[in-house]
PDB file of N, CA and C in Angstrom:
ATOM      1  N   MET U   1     -13.590   3.160  18.026  1.00  0.00           N
ATOM      2  CA  MET U   1     -13.470   2.449  16.752  1.00  0.00           C
ATOM      3  C   MET U   1     -12.838   3.356  15.695  1.00  0.00           C
ATOM      4  N   GLY U   2     -13.274   4.625  15.688  1.00  0.00           N
ATOM      5  CA  GLY U   2     -12.736   5.571  14.703  1.00  0.00           C
ATOM      6  C   GLY U   2     -11.250   5.821  14.918  1.00  0.00           C
ATOM      7  N   ILE U   3     -10.849   5.858  16.200  1.00  0.00           N
ATOM      8  CA  ILE U   3      -9.434   6.106  16.507  1.00  0.00           C
ATOM      9  C   ILE U   3      -8.586   4.935  16.027  1.00  0.00           C
ATOM     10  N   GLN U   4      -9.078   3.712  16.264  1.00  0.00           N
ATOM     11  CA  GLN U   4      -8.316   2.531  15.861  1.00  0.00           C
ATOM     12  C   GLN U   4      -8.149   2.491  14.345  1.00  0.00           C
ATOM     13  N   GLN U   5      -9.200   2.845  13.626  1.00  0.00           N
ATOM     14  CA  GLN U   5      -9.141   2.853  12.170  1.00  0.00           C
ATOM     15  C   GLN U   5      -8.103   3.866  11.695  1.00  0.00           C
ATOM     16  N   ASP U   6      -8.049   5.002  12.366  1.00  0.00           N
ATOM     17  CA  ASP U   6      -7.085   6.041  12.013  1.00  0.00           C
ATOM     18  C   ASP U   6      -5.661   5.554  12.253  1.00  0.00           C
ATOM     19  N   ARG U   7      -5.474   4.810  13.324  1.00  0.00           N
ATOM     20  CA  ARG U   7      -4.144   4.303  13.668  1.00  0.00           C
ATOM     21  C   ARG U   7      -3.653   3.321  12.604  1.00  0.00           C
ATOM     22  N   THR U   8      -4.543   2.397  12.184  1.00  0.00           N
ATOM     23  CA  THR U   8      -4.154   1.414  11.172  1.00  0.00           C
ATOM     24  C   THR U   8      -3.861   2.103   9.852  1.00  0.00           C
ATOM     25  N   ARG U   9      -4.591   3.146   9.546  1.00  0.00           N
ATOM     26  CA  ARG U   9      -4.381   3.883   8.301  1.00  0.00           C
ATOM     27  C   ARG U   9      -2.997   4.531   8.308  1.00  0.00           C
ATOM     28  N   GLY U  10      -2.592   5.081   9.466  1.00  0.00           N
ATOM     29  CA  GLY U  10      -1.286   5.724   9.578  1.00  0.00           C
ATOM     30  C   GLY U  10      -0.150   4.726   9.417  1.00  0.00           C
ATOM     31  N   SER U  11      -0.276   3.549  10.039  1.00  0.00           N
ATOM     32  CA  SER U  11       0.779   2.543   9.947  1.00  0.00           C
ATOM     33  C   SER U  11       0.885   2.008   8.525  1.00  0.00           C
ATOM     34  N   ARG U  12      -0.255   1.909   7.842  1.00  0.00           N
ATOM     35  CA  ARG U  12      -0.243   1.393   6.472  1.00  0.00           C
ATOM     36  C   ARG U  12       0.495   2.362   5.552  1.00  0.00           C
ATOM     37  N   SER U  13       0.200   3.651   5.681  1.00  0.00           N
ATOM     38  CA  SER U  13       0.863   4.647   4.840  1.00  0.00           C
ATOM     39  C   SER U  13       2.351   4.693   5.158  1.00  0.00           C
ATOM     40  N   ARG U  14       2.709   4.480   6.414  1.00  0.00           N
ATOM     41  CA  ARG U  14       4.116   4.477   6.805  1.00  0.00           C
ATOM     42  C   ARG U  14       4.828   3.291   6.157  1.00  0.00           C
ATOM     43  N   TRP U  15       4.154   2.126   6.112  1.00  0.00           N
ATOM     44  CA  TRP U  15       4.741   0.939   5.494  1.00  0.00           C
ATOM     45  C   TRP U  15       4.968   1.171   4.007  1.00  0.00           C
ATOM     46  N   VAL U  16       4.020   1.834   3.359  1.00  0.00           N
ATOM     47  CA  VAL U  16       4.144   2.127   1.930  1.00  0.00           C
ATOM     48  C   VAL U  16       5.320   3.054   1.691  1.00  0.00           C
ATOM     49  N   LEU U  17       5.481   4.043   2.561  1.00  0.00           N
ATOM     50  CA  LEU U  17       6.586   4.994   2.415  1.00  0.00           C
ATOM     51  C   LEU U  17       7.923   4.286   2.577  1.00  0.00           C
ATOM     52  N   SER U  18       8.041   3.380   3.551  1.00  0.00           N
ATOM     53  CA  SER U  18       9.298   2.671   3.781  1.00  0.00           C
ATOM     54  C   SER U  18       9.615   1.736   2.616  1.00  0.00           C
ATOM     55  N   SER U  19       8.603   1.078   2.066  1.00  0.00           N
ATOM     56  CA  SER U  19       8.824   0.175   0.937  1.00  0.00           C
ATOM     57  C   SER U  19       9.212   0.958  -0.307  1.00  0.00           C
ATOM     58  N   ALA U  20       8.678   2.180  -0.434  1.00  0.00           N
ATOM     59  CA  ALA U  20       8.997   3.009  -1.593  1.00  0.00           C
ATOM     60  C   ALA U  20      10.460   3.427  -1.558  1.00  0.00           C
ATOM     61  N   SER U  21      10.993   3.686  -0.375  1.00  0.00           N
ATOM     62  CA  SER U  21      12.379   4.130  -0.258  1.00  0.00           C
ATOM     63  C   SER U  21      13.341   2.970  -0.491  1.00  0.00           C
ATOM     64  N   THR U  22      12.936   1.731  -0.174  1.00  0.00           N
ATOM     65  CA  THR U  22      13.814   0.574  -0.334  1.00  0.00           C
ATOM     66  C   THR U  22      13.810   0.077  -1.777  1.00  0.00           C
ATOM     67  N   THR U  23      12.699   0.222  -2.483  1.00  0.00           N
ATOM     68  CA  THR U  23      12.611  -0.235  -3.874  1.00  0.00           C
ATOM     69  C   THR U  23      12.613   0.976  -4.797  1.00  0.00           C
ATOM     70  N   ASP U  24      13.823   1.481  -5.084  1.00  0.00           N
ATOM     71  CA  ASP U  24      13.921   2.685  -5.897  1.00  0.00           C
ATOM     72  C   ASP U  24      13.469   2.464  -7.338  1.00  0.00           C
ATOM     73  N   PRO U  25      13.952   1.407  -8.047  1.00  0.00           N
ATOM     74  CA  PRO U  25      13.526   1.196  -9.443  1.00  0.00           C
ATOM     75  C   PRO U  25      12.023   0.991  -9.572  1.00  0.00           C
ATOM     76  N   ALA U  26      11.423   0.367  -8.560  1.00  0.00           N
ATOM     77  CA  ALA U  26       9.980   0.111  -8.604  1.00  0.00           C
ATOM     78  C   ALA U  26       9.237   1.191  -7.831  1.00  0.00           C
ATOM     79  N   GLY U  27       9.696   2.422  -7.945  1.00  0.00           N
ATOM     80  CA  GLY U  27       9.071   3.520  -7.219  1.00  0.00           C
ATOM     81  C   GLY U  27       7.644   3.764  -7.673  1.00  0.00           C
ATOM     82  N   SER U  28       7.418   3.626  -8.986  1.00  0.00           N
ATOM     83  CA  SER U  28       6.069   3.847  -9.517  1.00  0.00           C
ATOM     84  C   SER U  28       5.104   2.800  -8.963  1.00  0.00           C
ATOM     85  N   ALA U  29       5.587   1.561  -8.815  1.00  0.00           N
ATOM     86  CA  ALA U  29       4.743   0.496  -8.276  1.00  0.00           C
ATOM     87  C   ALA U  29       4.406   0.781  -6.816  1.00  0.00           C
ATOM     88  N   ALA U  30       5.388   1.311  -6.090  1.00  0.00           N
ATOM     89  CA  ALA U  30       5.158   1.653  -4.683  1.00  0.00           C
ATOM     90  C   ALA U  30       4.144   2.784  -4.574  1.00  0.00           C
ATOM     91  N   MET U  31       4.224   3.744  -5.500  1.00  0.00           N
ATOM     92  CA  MET U  31       3.263   4.840  -5.500  1.00  0.00           C
ATOM     93  C   MET U  31       1.863   4.316  -5.791  1.00  0.00           C
ATOM     94  N   ARG U  32       1.777   3.334  -6.713  1.00  0.00           N
ATOM     95  CA  ARG U  32       0.488   2.733  -7.046  1.00  0.00           C
ATOM     96  C   ARG U  32      -0.069   2.024  -5.815  1.00  0.00           C
ATOM     97  N   ALA U  33       0.809   1.340  -5.092  1.00  0.00           N
ATOM     98  CA  ALA U  33       0.379   0.641  -3.883  1.00  0.00           C
ATOM     99  C   ALA U  33      -0.093   1.637  -2.830  1.00  0.00           C
ATOM    100  N   ALA U  34       0.573   2.794  -2.775  1.00  0.00           N
ATOM    101  CA  ALA U  34       0.177   3.828  -1.821  1.00  0.00           C
ATOM    102  C   ALA U  34      -1.215   4.350  -2.158  1.00  0.00           C
ATOM    103  N   MET U  35      -1.479   4.523  -3.457  1.00  0.00           N
ATOM    104  CA  MET U  35      -2.800   4.984  -3.884  1.00  0.00           C
ATOM    105  C   MET U  35      -3.854   3.940  -3.543  1.00  0.00           C
ATOM    106  N   VAL U  36      -3.517   2.663  -3.764  1.00  0.00           N
ATOM    107  CA  VAL U  36      -4.447   1.575  -3.448  1.00  0.00           C
ATOM    108  C   VAL U  36      -4.742   1.566  -1.949  1.00  0.00           C
ATOM    109  N   ALA U  37      -3.690   1.749  -1.147  1.00  0.00           N
ATOM    110  CA  ALA U  37      -3.864   1.749   0.306  1.00  0.00           C
ATOM    111  C   ALA U  37      -4.760   2.906   0.737  1.00  0.00           C
ATOM    112  N   GLN U  38      -4.617   4.047   0.066  1.00  0.00           N
ATOM    113  CA  GLN U  38      -5.459   5.198   0.381  1.00  0.00           C
ATOM    114  C   GLN U  38      -6.913   4.888   0.059  1.00  0.00           C
ATOM    115  N   VAL U  39      -7.142   4.290  -1.114  1.00  0.00           N
ATOM    116  CA  VAL U  39      -8.508   3.944  -1.518  1.00  0.00           C
ATOM    117  C   VAL U  39      -9.094   2.934  -0.541  1.00  0.00           C
ATOM    118  N   VAL U  40      -8.261   1.972  -0.109  1.00  0.00           N
ATOM    119  CA  VAL U  40      -8.725   0.952   0.830  1.00  0.00           C
ATOM    120  C   VAL U  40      -9.132   1.599   2.150  1.00  0.00           C
ATOM    121  N   SER U  41      -8.346   2.579   2.605  1.00  0.00           N
ATOM    122  CA  SER U  41      -8.651   3.236   3.877  1.00  0.00           C
ATOM    123  C   SER U  41      -9.988   3.968   3.794  1.00  0.00           C
ATOM    124  N   TRP U  42     -10.368   4.396   2.592  1.00  0.00           N
ATOM    125  CA  TRP U  42     -11.646   5.087   2.421  1.00  0.00           C
ATOM    126  C   TRP U  42     -12.792   4.092   2.259  1.00  0.00           C
ATOM    127  N   SER U  43     -12.591   3.091   1.400  1.00  0.00           N
ATOM    128  CA  SER U  43     -13.682   2.159   1.111  1.00  0.00           C
ATOM    129  C   SER U  43     -13.687   0.985   2.081  1.00  0.00           C
ATOM    130  N   GLY U  44     -12.495   0.555   2.524  1.00  0.00           N
ATOM    131  CA  GLY U  44     -12.402  -0.577   3.432  1.00  0.00           C
ATOM    132  C   GLY U  44     -12.689  -1.888   2.731  1.00  0.00           C
ATOM    133  N   SER U  45     -12.323  -1.973   1.444  1.00  0.00           N
ATOM    134  CA  SER U  45     -12.597  -3.182   0.669  1.00  0.00           C
ATOM    135  C   SER U  45     -11.410  -4.140   0.717  1.00  0.00           C
ATOM    136  N   PRO U  46     -11.605  -5.377   1.205  1.00  0.00           N
ATOM    137  CA  PRO U  46     -10.511  -6.361   1.252  1.00  0.00           C
ATOM    138  C   PRO U  46     -10.041  -6.769  -0.140  1.00  0.00           C
ATOM    139  N   LEU U  47     -10.924  -6.655  -1.127  1.00  0.00           N
ATOM    140  CA  LEU U  47     -10.558  -7.010  -2.497  1.00  0.00           C
ATOM    141  C   LEU U  47      -9.462  -6.084  -2.998  1.00  0.00           C
ATOM    142  N   ALA U  48      -9.584  -4.800  -2.706  1.00  0.00           N
ATOM    143  CA  ALA U  48      -8.580  -3.821  -3.136  1.00  0.00           C
ATOM    144  C   ALA U  48      -7.252  -4.081  -2.431  1.00  0.00           C
ATOM    145  N   ILE U  49      -7.313  -4.532  -1.176  1.00  0.00           N
ATOM    146  CA  ILE U  49      -6.089  -4.812  -0.425  1.00  0.00           C
ATOM    147  C   ILE U  49      -5.324  -5.948  -1.091  1.00  0.00           C
ATOM    148  N   SER U  50      -6.008  -7.053  -1.410  1.00  0.00           N
ATOM    149  CA  SER U  50      -5.347  -8.198  -2.029  1.00  0.00           C
ATOM    150  C   SER U  50      -4.805  -7.828  -3.396  1.00  0.00           C
ATOM    151  N   ARG U  51      -5.538  -6.997  -4.131  1.00  0.00           N
ATOM    152  CA  ARG U  51      -5.088  -6.581  -5.455  1.00  0.00           C
ATOM    153  C   ARG U  51      -3.815  -5.749  -5.331  1.00  0.00           C
ATOM    154  N   GLY U  52      -3.768  -4.856  -4.346  1.00  0.00           N
ATOM    155  CA  GLY U  52      -2.588  -4.012  -4.144  1.00  0.00           C
ATOM    156  C   GLY U  52      -1.377  -4.836  -3.745  1.00  0.00           C
ATOM    157  N   ARG U  53      -1.573  -5.828  -2.872  1.00  0.00           N
ATOM    158  CA  ARG U  53      -0.456  -6.678  -2.448  1.00  0.00           C
ATOM    159  C   ARG U  53       0.072  -7.479  -3.625  1.00  0.00           C
ATOM    160  N   ARG U  54      -0.845  -7.973  -4.486  1.00  0.00           N
ATOM    161  CA  ARG U  54      -0.430  -8.762  -5.637  1.00  0.00           C
ATOM    162  C   ARG U  54       0.392  -7.902  -6.593  1.00  0.00           C
ATOM    163  N   GLN U  55      -0.042  -6.652  -6.792  1.00  0.00           N
ATOM    164  CA  GLN U  55       0.681  -5.737  -7.678  1.00  0.00           C
ATOM    165  C   GLN U  55       2.089  -5.490  -7.149  1.00  0.00           C
ATOM    166  N   LEU U  56       2.227  -5.272  -5.858  1.00  0.00           N
ATOM    167  CA  LEU U  56       3.518  -5.004  -5.250  1.00  0.00           C
ATOM    168  C   LEU U  56       4.426  -6.230  -5.386  1.00  0.00           C
ATOM    169  N   ALA U  57       3.866  -7.433  -5.185  1.00  0.00           N
ATOM    170  CA  ALA U  57       4.649  -8.661  -5.292  1.00  0.00           C
ATOM    171  C   ALA U  57       5.125  -8.874  -6.726  1.00  0.00           C
ATOM    172  N   CYS U  58       4.262  -8.587  -7.689  1.00  0.00           N
ATOM    173  CA  CYS U  58       4.618  -8.752  -9.102  1.00  0.00           C
ATOM    174  C   CYS U  58       5.754  -7.805  -9.476  1.00  0.00           C
ATOM    175  N   SER U  59       5.688  -6.580  -9.008  1.00  0.00           N
ATOM    176  CA  SER U  59       6.729  -5.597  -9.336  1.00  0.00           C
ATOM    177  C   SER U  59       8.058  -6.004  -8.706  1.00  0.00           C
ATOM    178  N   ARG U  60       8.013  -6.608  -7.522  1.00  0.00           N
ATOM    179  CA  ARG U  60       9.245  -7.038  -6.854  1.00  0.00           C
ATOM    180  C   ARG U  60       9.875  -8.209  -7.602  1.00  0.00           C
ATOM    181  N   SER U  61       9.064  -9.173  -8.045  1.00  0.00           N
ATOM    182  CA  SER U  61       9.596 -10.357  -8.728  1.00  0.00           C
ATOM    183  C   SER U  61      10.120  -9.995 -10.114  1.00  0.00           C
ATOM    184  N   ARG U  62       9.508  -8.972 -10.729  1.00  0.00           N
ATOM    185  CA  ARG U  62       9.935  -8.561 -12.064  1.00  0.00           C
ATOM    186  C   ARG U  62      11.357  -8.007 -12.017  1.00  0.00           C
ATOM    187  N   ARG U  63      11.670  -7.299 -10.912  1.00  0.00           N
ATOM    188  CA  ARG U  63      13.006  -6.728 -10.774  1.00  0.00           C
ATOM    189  C   ARG U  63      14.015  -7.837 -10.543  1.00  0.00           C
TER     190      ARG U  63
END
Protein backbone atom coordinates (compact mmCIF):
# COMPACT_ATOMS: atom_id res chain seq x y z
CA MET A 1 0.00 0.00 0.00
CA GLY A 2 2.84 2.37 0.89
CA ILE A 3 4.59 1.69 -2.42
CA GLN A 4 1.43 2.41 -4.42
CA GLN A 5 0.92 5.69 -2.58
CA ASP A 6 4.50 6.67 -3.38
CA ARG A 7 3.97 5.87 -7.05
CA THR A 8 0.85 8.05 -7.31
CA ARG A 9 2.67 10.87 -5.54
CA GLY A 10 5.50 10.71 -8.10
CA SER A 11 3.16 10.78 -11.10
CA ARG A 12 1.23 13.70 -9.62
CA SER A 13 4.37 15.80 -9.14
CA ARG A 14 5.46 14.90 -12.67
CA TRP A 15 2.10 16.10 -14.03
CA VAL A 16 2.48 19.39 -12.16
CA LEU A 17 5.98 19.85 -13.58
CA SER A 18 4.78 19.22 -17.16
CA SER A 19 1.84 21.62 -16.78
CA ALA A 20 4.17 24.26 -15.34
CA SER A 21 6.42 24.09 -18.41
CA THR A 22 3.47 24.36 -20.84
CA THR A 23 1.80 27.31 -19.07
CA ASP A 24 4.62 29.82 -18.78
CA PRO A 25 2.54 32.98 -17.96
CA ALA A 26 0.62 31.04 -15.31
CA GLY A 27 3.79 29.67 -13.75
CA SER A 28 2.87 30.97 -10.31
CA ALA A 29 -0.48 29.17 -10.52
CA ALA A 30 1.29 25.96 -11.48
CA MET A 31 3.62 26.37 -8.51
CA ARG A 32 0.59 26.87 -6.26
CA ALA A 33 -0.92 23.69 -7.68
CA ALA A 34 2.35 21.87 -7.01
CA MET A 35 2.25 23.01 -3.38
CA VAL A 36 -1.38 21.88 -3.11
CA ALA A 37 -0.45 18.50 -4.58
CA GLN A 38 2.35 18.17 -2.03
CA VAL A 39 -0.02 18.97 0.84
CA VAL A 40 -2.53 16.48 -0.56
CA SER A 41 0.12 13.75 -0.70
CA TRP A 42 0.77 14.35 3.01
CA SER A 43 -2.79 14.79 4.26
CA GLY A 44 -4.64 12.79 1.59
CA SER A 45 -7.59 15.19 1.66
CA PRO A 46 -9.89 15.06 -1.42
CA LEU A 47 -11.10 18.57 -0.59
CA ALA A 48 -7.62 19.98 -1.18
CA ILE A 49 -7.41 18.09 -4.49
CA SER A 50 -10.64 19.62 -5.83
CA ARG A 51 -9.58 23.06 -4.63
CA GLY A 52 -6.22 22.74 -6.42
CA ARG A 53 -7.85 21.59 -9.67
CA ARG A 54 -10.31 24.50 -9.52
CA GLN A 55 -7.45 26.97 -9.00
CA LEU A 56 -5.56 25.57 -11.99
CA ALA A 57 -8.69 25.71 -14.19
CA CYS A 58 -9.38 29.32 -13.18
CA SER A 59 -5.82 30.38 -14.01
CA ARG A 60 -6.07 28.69 -17.42
CA SER A 61 -9.39 30.36 -18.32
CA ARG A 62 -8.12 33.75 -17.15
CA ARG A 63 -5.30 33.57 -19.69
